[in-house]
mmCIF file of C-alpha atoms in Angstrom:
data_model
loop_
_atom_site.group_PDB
_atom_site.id
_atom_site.type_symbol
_atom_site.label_atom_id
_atom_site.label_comp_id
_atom_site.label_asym_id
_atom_site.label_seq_id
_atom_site.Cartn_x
_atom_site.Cartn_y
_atom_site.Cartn_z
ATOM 1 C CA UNK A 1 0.000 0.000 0.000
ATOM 2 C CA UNK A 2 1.350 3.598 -0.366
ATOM 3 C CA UNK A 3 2.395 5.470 2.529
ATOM 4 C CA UNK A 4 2.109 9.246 3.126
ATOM 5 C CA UNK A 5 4.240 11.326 5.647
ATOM 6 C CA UNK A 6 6.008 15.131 5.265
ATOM 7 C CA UNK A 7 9.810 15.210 5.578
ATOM 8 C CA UNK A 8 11.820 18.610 5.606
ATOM 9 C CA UNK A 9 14.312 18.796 2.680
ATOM 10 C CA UNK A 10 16.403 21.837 1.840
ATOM 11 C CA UNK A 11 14.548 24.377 4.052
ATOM 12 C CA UNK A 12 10.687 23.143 3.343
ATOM 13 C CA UNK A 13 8.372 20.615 4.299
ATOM 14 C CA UNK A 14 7.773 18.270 1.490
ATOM 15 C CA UNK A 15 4.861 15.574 1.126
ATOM 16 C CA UNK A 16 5.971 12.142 0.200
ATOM 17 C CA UNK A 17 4.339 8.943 -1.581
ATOM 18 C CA UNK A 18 6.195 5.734 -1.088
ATOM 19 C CA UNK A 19 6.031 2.246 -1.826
ATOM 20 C CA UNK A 20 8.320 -0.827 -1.818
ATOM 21 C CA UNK A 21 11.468 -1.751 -0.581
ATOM 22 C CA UNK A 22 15.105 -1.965 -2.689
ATOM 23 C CA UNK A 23 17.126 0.149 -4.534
ATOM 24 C CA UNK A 24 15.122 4.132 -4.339
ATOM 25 C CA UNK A 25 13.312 5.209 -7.650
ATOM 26 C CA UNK A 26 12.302 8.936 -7.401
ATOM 27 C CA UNK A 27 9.282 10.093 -9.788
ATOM 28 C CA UNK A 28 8.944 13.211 -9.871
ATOM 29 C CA UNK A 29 5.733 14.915 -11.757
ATOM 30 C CA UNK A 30 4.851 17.820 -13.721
ATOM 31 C CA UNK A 31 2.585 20.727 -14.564
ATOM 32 C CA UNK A 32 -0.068 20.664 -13.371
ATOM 33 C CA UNK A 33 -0.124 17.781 -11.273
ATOM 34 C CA UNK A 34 1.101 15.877 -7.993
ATOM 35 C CA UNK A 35 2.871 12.923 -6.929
ATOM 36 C CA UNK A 36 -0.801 11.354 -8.308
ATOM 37 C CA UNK A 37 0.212 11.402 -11.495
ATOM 38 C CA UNK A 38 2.679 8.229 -10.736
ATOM 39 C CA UNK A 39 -0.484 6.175 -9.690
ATOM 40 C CA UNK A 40 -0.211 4.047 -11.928
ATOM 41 C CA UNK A 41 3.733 3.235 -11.275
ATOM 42 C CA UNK A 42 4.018 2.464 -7.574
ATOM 43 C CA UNK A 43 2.455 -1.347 -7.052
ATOM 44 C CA UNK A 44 4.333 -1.778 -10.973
ATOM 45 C CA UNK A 45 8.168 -0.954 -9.857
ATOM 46 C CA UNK A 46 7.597 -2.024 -6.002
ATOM 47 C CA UNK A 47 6.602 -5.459 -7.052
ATOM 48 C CA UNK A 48 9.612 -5.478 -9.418
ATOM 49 C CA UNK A 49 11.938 -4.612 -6.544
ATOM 50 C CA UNK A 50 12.183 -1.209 -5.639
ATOM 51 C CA UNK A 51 11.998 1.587 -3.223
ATOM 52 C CA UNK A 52 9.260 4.295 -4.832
ATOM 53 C CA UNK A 53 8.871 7.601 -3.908
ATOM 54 C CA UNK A 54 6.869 10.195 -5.637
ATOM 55 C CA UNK A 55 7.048 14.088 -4.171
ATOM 56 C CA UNK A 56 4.387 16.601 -4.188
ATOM 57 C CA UNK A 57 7.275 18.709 -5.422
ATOM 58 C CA UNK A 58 7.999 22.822 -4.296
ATOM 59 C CA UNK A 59 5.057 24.586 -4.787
ATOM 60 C CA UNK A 60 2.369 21.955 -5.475
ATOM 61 C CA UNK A 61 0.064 19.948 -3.141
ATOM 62 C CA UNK A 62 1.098 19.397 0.426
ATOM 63 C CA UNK A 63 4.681 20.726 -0.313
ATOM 64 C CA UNK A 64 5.438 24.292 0.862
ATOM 65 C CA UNK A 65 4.564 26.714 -1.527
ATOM 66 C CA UNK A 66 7.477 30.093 -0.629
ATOM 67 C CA UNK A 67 6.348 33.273 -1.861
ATOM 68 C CA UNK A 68 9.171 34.591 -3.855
ATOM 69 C CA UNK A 69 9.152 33.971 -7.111
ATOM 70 C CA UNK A 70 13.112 32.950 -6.910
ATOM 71 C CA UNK A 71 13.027 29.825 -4.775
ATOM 72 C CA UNK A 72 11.864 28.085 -7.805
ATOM 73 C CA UNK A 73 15.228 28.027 -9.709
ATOM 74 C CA UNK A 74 16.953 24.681 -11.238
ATOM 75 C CA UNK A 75 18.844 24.305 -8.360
ATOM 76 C CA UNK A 76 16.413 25.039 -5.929
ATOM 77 C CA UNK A 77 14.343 21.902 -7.325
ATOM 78 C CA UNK A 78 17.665 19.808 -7.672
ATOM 79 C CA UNK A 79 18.850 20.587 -4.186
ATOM 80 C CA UNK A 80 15.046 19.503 -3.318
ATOM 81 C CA UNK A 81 16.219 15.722 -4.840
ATOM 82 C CA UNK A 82 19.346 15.672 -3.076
ATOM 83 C CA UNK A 83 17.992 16.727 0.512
ATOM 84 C CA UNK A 84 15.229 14.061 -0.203
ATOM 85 C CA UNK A 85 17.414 11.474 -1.207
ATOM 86 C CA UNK A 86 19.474 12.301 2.391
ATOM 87 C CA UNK A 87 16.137 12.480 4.264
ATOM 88 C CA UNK A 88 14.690 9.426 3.158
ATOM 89 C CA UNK A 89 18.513 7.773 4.603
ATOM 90 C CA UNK A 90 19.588 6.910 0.608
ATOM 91 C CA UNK A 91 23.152 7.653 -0.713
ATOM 92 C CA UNK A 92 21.924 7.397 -4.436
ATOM 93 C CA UNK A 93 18.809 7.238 -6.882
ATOM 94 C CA UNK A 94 16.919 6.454 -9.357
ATOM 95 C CA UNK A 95 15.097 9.511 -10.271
ATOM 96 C CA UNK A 96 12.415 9.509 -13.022
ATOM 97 C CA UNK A 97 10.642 12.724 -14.461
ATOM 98 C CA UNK A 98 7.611 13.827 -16.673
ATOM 99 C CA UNK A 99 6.623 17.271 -18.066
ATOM 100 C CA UNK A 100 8.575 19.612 -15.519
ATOM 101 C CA UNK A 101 9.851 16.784 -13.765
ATOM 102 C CA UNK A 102 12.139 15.777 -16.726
ATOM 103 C CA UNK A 103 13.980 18.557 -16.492
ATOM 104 C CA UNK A 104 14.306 18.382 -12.782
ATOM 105 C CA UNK A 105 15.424 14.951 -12.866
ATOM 106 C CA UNK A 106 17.773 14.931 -16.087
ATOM 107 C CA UNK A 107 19.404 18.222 -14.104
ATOM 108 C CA UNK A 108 20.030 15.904 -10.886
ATOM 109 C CA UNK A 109 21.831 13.661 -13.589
ATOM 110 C CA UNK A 110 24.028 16.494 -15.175
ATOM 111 C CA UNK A 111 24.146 18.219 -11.933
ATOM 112 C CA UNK A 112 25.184 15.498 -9.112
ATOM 113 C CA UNK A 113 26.379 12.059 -11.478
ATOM 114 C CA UNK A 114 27.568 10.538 -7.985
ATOM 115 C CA UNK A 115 24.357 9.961 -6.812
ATOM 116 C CA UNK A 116 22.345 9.185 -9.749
ATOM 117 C CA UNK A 117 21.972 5.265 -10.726
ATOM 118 C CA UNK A 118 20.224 6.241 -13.913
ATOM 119 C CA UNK A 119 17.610 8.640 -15.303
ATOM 120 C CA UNK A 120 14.875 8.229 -17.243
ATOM 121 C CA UNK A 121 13.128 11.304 -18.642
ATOM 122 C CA UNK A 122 9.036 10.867 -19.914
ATOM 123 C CA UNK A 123 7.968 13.564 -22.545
ATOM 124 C CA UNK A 124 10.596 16.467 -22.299
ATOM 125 C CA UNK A 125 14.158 15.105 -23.678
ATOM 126 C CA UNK A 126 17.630 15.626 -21.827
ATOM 127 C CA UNK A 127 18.515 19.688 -21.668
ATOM 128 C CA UNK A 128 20.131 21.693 -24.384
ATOM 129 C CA UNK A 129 20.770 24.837 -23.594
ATOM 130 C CA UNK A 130 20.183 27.602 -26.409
ATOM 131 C CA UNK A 131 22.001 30.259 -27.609
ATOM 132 C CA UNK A 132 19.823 32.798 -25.991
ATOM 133 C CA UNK A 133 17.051 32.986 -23.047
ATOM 134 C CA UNK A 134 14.148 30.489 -23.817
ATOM 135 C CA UNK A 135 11.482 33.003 -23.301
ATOM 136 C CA UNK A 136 13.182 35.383 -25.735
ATOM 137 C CA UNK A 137 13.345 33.032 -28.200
ATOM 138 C CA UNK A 138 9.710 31.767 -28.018
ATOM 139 C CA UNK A 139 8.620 35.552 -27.232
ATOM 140 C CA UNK A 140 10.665 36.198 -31.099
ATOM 141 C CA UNK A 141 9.182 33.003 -32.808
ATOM 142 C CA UNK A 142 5.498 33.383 -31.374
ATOM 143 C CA UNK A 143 4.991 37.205 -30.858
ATOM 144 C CA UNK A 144 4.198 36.600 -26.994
ATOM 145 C CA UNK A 145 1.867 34.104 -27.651
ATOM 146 C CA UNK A 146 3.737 30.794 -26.441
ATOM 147 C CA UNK A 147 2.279 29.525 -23.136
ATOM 148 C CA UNK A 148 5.352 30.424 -21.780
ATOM 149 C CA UNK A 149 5.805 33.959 -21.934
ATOM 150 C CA UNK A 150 1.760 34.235 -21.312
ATOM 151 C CA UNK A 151 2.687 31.741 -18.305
ATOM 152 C CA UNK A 152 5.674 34.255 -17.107
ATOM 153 C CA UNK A 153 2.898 38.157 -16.765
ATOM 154 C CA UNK A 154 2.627 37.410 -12.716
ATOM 155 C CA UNK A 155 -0.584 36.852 -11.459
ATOM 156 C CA UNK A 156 -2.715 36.447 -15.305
ATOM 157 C CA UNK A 157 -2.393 32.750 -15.871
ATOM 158 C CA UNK A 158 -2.869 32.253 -11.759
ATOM 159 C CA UNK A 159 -5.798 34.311 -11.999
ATOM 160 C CA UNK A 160 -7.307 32.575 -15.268
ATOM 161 C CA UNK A 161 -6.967 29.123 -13.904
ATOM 162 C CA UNK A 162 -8.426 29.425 -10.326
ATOM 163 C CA UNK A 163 -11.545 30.963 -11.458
ATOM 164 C CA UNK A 164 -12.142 27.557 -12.031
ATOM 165 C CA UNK A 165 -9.679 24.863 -11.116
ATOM 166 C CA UNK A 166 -11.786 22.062 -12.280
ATOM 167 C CA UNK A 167 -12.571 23.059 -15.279
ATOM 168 C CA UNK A 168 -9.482 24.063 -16.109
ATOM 169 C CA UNK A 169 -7.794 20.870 -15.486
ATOM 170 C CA UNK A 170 -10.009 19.276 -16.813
ATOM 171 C CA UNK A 171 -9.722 21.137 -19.792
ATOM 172 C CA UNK A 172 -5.788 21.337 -19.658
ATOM 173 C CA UNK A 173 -5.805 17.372 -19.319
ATOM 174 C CA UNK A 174 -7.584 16.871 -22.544
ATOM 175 C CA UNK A 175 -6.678 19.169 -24.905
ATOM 176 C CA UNK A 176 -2.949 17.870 -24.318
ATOM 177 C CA UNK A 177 -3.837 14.116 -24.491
ATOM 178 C CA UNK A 178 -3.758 11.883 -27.221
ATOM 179 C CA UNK A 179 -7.719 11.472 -27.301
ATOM 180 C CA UNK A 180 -7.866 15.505 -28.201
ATOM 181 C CA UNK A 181 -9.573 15.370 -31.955
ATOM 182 C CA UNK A 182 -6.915 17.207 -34.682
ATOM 183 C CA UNK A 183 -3.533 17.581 -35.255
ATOM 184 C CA UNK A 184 -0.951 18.011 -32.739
ATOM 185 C CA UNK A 185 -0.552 22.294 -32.371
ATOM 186 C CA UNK A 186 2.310 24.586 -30.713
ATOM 187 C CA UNK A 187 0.417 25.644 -27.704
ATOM 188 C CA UNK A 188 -0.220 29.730 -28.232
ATOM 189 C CA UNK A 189 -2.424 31.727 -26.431
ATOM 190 C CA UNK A 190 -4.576 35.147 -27.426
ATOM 191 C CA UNK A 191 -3.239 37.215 -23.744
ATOM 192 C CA UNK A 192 -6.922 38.949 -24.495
ATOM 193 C CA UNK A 193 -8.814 35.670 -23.925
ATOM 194 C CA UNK A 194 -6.839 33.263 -21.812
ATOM 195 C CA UNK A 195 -5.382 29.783 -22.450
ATOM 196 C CA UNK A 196 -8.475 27.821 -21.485
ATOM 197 C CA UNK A 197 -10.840 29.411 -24.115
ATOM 198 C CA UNK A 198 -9.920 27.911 -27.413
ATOM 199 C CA UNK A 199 -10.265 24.708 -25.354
ATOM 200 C CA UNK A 200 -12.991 22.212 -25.569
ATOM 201 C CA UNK A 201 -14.788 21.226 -22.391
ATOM 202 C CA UNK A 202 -14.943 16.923 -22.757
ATOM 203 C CA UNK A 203 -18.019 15.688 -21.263
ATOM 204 C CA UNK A 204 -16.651 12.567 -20.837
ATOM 205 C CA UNK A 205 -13.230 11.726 -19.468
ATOM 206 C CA UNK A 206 -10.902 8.928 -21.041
ATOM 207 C CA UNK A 207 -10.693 5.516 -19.189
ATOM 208 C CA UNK A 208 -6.895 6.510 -17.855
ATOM 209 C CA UNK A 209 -8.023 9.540 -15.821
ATOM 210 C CA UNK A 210 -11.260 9.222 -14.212
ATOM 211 C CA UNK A 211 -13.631 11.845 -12.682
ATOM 212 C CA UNK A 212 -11.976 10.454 -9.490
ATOM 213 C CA UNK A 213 -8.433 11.105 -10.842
ATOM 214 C CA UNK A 214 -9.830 14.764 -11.508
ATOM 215 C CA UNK A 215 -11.110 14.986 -8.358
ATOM 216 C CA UNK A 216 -8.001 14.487 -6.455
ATOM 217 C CA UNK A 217 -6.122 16.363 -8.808
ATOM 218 C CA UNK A 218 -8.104 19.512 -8.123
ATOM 219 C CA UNK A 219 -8.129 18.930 -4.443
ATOM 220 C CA UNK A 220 -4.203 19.480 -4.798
ATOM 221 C CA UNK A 221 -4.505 23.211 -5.856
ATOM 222 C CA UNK A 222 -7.249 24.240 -3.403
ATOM 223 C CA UNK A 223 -4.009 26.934 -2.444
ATOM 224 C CA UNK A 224 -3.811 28.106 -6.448
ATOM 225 C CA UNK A 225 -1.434 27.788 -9.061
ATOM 226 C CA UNK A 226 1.146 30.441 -8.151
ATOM 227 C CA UNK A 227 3.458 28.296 -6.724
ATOM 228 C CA UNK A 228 3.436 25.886 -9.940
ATOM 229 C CA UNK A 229 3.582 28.305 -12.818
ATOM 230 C CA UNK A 230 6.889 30.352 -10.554
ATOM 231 C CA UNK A 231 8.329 27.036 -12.516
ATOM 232 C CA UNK A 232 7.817 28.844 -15.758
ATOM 233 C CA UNK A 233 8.727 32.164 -14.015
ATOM 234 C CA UNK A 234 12.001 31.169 -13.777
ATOM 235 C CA UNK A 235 13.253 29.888 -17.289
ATOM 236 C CA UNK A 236 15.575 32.687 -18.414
ATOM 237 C CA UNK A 237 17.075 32.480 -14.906
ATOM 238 C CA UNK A 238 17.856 28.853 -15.031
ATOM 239 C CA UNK A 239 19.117 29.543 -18.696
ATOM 240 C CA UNK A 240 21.469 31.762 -17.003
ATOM 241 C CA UNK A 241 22.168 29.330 -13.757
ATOM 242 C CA UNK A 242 23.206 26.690 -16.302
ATOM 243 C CA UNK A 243 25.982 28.847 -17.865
ATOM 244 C CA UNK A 244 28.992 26.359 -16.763
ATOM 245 C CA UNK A 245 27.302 23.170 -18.174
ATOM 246 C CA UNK A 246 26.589 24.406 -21.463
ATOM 247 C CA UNK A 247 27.857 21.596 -23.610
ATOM 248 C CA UNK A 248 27.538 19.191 -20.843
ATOM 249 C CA UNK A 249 26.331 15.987 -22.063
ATOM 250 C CA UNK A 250 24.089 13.429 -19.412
ATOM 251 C CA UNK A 251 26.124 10.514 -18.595
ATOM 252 C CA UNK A 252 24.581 8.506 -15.923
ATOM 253 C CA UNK A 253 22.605 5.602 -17.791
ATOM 254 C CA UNK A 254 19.675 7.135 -19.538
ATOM 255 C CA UNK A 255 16.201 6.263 -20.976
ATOM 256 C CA UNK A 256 13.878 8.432 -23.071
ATOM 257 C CA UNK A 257 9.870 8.195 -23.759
ATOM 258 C CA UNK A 258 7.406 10.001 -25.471
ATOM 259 C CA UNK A 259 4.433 10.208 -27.256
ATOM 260 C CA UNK A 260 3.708 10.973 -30.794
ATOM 261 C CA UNK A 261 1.137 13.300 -30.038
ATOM 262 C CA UNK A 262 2.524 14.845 -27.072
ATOM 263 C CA UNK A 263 3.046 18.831 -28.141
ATOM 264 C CA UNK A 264 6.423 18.492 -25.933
ATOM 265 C CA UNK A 265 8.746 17.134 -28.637
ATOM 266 C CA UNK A 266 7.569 18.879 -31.689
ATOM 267 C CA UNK A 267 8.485 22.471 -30.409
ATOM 268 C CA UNK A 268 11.238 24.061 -32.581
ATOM 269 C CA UNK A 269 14.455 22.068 -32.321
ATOM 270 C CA UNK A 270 13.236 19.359 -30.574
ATOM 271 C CA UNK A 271 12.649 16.613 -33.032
ATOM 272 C CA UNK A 272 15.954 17.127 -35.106
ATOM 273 C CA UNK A 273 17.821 17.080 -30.765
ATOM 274 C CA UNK A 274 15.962 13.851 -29.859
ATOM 275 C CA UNK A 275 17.000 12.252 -33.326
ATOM 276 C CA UNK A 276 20.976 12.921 -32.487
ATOM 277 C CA UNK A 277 20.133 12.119 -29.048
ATOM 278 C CA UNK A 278 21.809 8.514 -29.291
ATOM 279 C CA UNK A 279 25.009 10.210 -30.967
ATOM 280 C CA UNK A 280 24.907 12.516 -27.937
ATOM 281 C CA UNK A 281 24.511 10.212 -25.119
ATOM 282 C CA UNK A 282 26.987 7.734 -24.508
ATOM 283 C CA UNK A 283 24.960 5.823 -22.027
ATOM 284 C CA UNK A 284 21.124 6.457 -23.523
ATOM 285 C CA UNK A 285 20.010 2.512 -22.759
ATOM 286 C CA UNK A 286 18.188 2.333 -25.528
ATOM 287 C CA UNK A 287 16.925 4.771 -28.531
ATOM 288 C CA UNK A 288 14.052 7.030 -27.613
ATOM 289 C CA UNK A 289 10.789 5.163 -27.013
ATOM 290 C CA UNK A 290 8.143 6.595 -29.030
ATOM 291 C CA UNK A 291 4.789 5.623 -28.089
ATOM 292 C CA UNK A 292 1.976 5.724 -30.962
ATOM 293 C CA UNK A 293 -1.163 7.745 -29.560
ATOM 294 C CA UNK A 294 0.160 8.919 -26.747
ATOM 295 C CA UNK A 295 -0.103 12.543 -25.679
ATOM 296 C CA UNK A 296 1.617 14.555 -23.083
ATOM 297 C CA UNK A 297 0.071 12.851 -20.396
ATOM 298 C CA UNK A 298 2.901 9.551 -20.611
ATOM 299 C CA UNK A 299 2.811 7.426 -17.958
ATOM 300 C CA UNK A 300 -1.466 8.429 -17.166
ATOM 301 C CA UNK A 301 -1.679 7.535 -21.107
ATOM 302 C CA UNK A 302 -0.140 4.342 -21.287
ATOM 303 C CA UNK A 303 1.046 3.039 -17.910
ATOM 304 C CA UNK A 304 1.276 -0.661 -19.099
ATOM 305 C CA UNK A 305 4.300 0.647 -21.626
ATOM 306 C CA UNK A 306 5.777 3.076 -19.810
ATOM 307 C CA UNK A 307 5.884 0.827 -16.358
ATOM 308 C CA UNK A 308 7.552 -2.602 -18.834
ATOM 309 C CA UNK A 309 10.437 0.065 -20.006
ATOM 310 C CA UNK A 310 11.235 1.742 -16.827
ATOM 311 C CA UNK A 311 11.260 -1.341 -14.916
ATOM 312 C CA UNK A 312 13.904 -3.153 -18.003
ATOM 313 C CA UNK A 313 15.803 0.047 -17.719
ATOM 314 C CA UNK A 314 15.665 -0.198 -13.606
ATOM 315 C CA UNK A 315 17.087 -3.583 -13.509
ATOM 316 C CA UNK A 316 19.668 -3.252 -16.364
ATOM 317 C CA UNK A 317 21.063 -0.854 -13.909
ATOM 318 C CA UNK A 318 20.997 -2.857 -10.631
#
C-alpha cells in the first residue's frame, strides 16, 4: 500500500508517496499535477523490486509553496532531490521525471552524477541549452503568444486558472492528451482571452483519468497555481544558472519516452535534438521510445508501456 508522511528537505516541508522496498526510484511529476500522477507506477516498480517515492514537489500539493518567485530556480528543485534522497537515509537514486519533472530529474543527472543510478526522462528530452534565453526566443518566434511567456505576466495565468480549477484541469488534461480530436498544435495563447478558451470542455473523461483522478487532482490546488507556474517564471534564470554546463552531455545511464502526439517534442528544435540524441549520449540505454497515440500525459496515457520500459531500464542498472 502507499504510505504518506512530510519530511523537511532543503529548508521546506515536502509531502511524500512511497512504496516498496530496494534500490530508491524517485518520480517526480509535472505541470499541473502531484505525486498522483505516478499512480499508476508504484504497485508496478515495487513489485519489481524497488523503493518508490513520488514528491508533491515545491510549490504543489502538500509541499510548501514560498512566496518569492526565486526559490523556484533549477537548483532550488535539484537541491530539493538531493535533501530528499538524504532524508529518506539513501546515498543514491533512481530519479524519473515527466513534463517539468524531466527537467528536474535529467538536471540531478548532469548536476550530481555521484548519486544518480540512472535517469529516465518521460515527454521532455535531456537539456540543451540555447544560444539565448528560452522566453526570448519563443517571445521572437510566437509574438508573446507561447504559453510560456503568457505563463511568465505574474498573477494572469494564476488568476485565469483558479476561477475555475476544475474546469481548467479538466480542460488542460484533454486538450494535451492523445484522445484531443486534430492535429498536434504549438500551444499559443490570445493574452486577451486566456489559455483555457480555445479549449474544448470533454463531457466525458478517457478511461486513464477518471472523474476520481480529476477529483483528487483539483483537491491538490485548493491553495492556487502560483506556486506551480513560478516554474515557468524562472526559465531565463535557469538559462542563465546553467551557464557552466553548457555543452555538458548526461552521462549517468539514460532512458527516453514520449508520445507521438505529445506537443512536448515537436516544439522548434526538438525533433531534429531527440533524433541525435543517441550520438549525444553515450549511455542512452536504448533509442528514444516513441509511443503511438500517446499525448503529453505519458505514464497516465499508457502506464502498461511506460511501467515494462522503466522497470527493463531499472534492472539493467541494478
Amino acid at each position: 500500500m502507499i504510505q504518506h508522511r512530510t519530511v523537511d528537505v532543503n529548508g521546506i516541508r515536502m509531502h511524500i508517496a512511497e512504496q516498496g522496498d530496494g534500490p530508491l526510484v524517485v518520480l517526480l511529476h509535472g505541470f499541473p499535477e502531484s505525486w498522483h500522477s505516478w499512480r499508476h507506477q508504484f504497485g508496478p516498480l515495487a513489485d519489481a523490486g524497488f523503493r518508490v517515492v513520488a514528491p508533491d514537489q515545491r510549490g504543489y500539493g502538500r509541499t510548501d509553496h514560498p512566496d518569492d518567485v526565486d526559490a523556484y530556480t533549477i537548483l532550488h528543485l535539484v537541491g530539493d532531490v538531493v535533501g530528499l534522497i538524504h532524508a529518506l537515509g539513501e546515498e543514491q537514486v533512481f530519479v524519473v521525471g515527466h513534463d517539468w519533472g524531466a527537467p528536474v530529474a535529467w538536471h540531478t543527472a548532469l548536476l550530481r552524477p555521484d548519486i544518480v543510478r540512472g535517469v529516465a526522462g518521460l515527454s521532455v528530452p535531456p537539456p540543451s541549452r540555447g544560444a539565448e534565453p528560452p522566453l526570448v526566443t519563443m517571445d521572437k518566434k510566437f509574438g508573446g503568444r507561447f504559453y510560456w511567456n503568457y505563463f511568465n505576466r505574474p498573477g494572469v495565468a494564476d488568476a485565469e486558472f483558479a476561477k475555475d480549477p476544475r474546469t481548467a484541469l479538466r480542460k488542460l488534461f484533454h486538450s494535451a492528451s492523445g484522445d484531443a480530436p486534430g492535429d498536434t498544435k504549438q500551444p499559443l495563447v490570445d493574452a486577451d482571452e486566456g489559455w483555457l478558451a480555445a479549449m474544448p470542455y470533454p463531457e466525458v473523461l478517457p478511461d486513464w483519468f477518471t472523474e476520481e483522478d480529476l477529483d483528487a487532482l483539483t483537491e491538490s490546488f485548493s491553495d492556487g497555481f502560483t506556486g506551480a507556474l513560478n516554474w515557468y517564471r524562472n526559465l531565463d534564470r535557469n538559462w542563465e544558472l546553467t551557464a557552466p554546463w553548457d555543452g555538458a552531455d548526461v552521462t549517468p545511464p539514460a532512458l527516453y519516452i514520449y508520445g507521438d502526439r505529445d506537443p512536448v517534442p515537436s516544439f522548434p528544435g526538438t525533433p531534429e535534438f531527440i533524433e541525435s540524441l543517441p550520438a549525444r549520449m553515450p549511455n542512452l540505454h536504448r533509442r528514444p521510445i516513441e509511443l503511438a497515440g500517446c499525448g503529453h500525459w505519458t505514464q497516465q496515457e499508457r502506464p502498461d508501456e511506460v511501467n515494462a520500459a522503466l522497470v527493463d531500464f531499472l534492472r539493467a542498472c541494478v
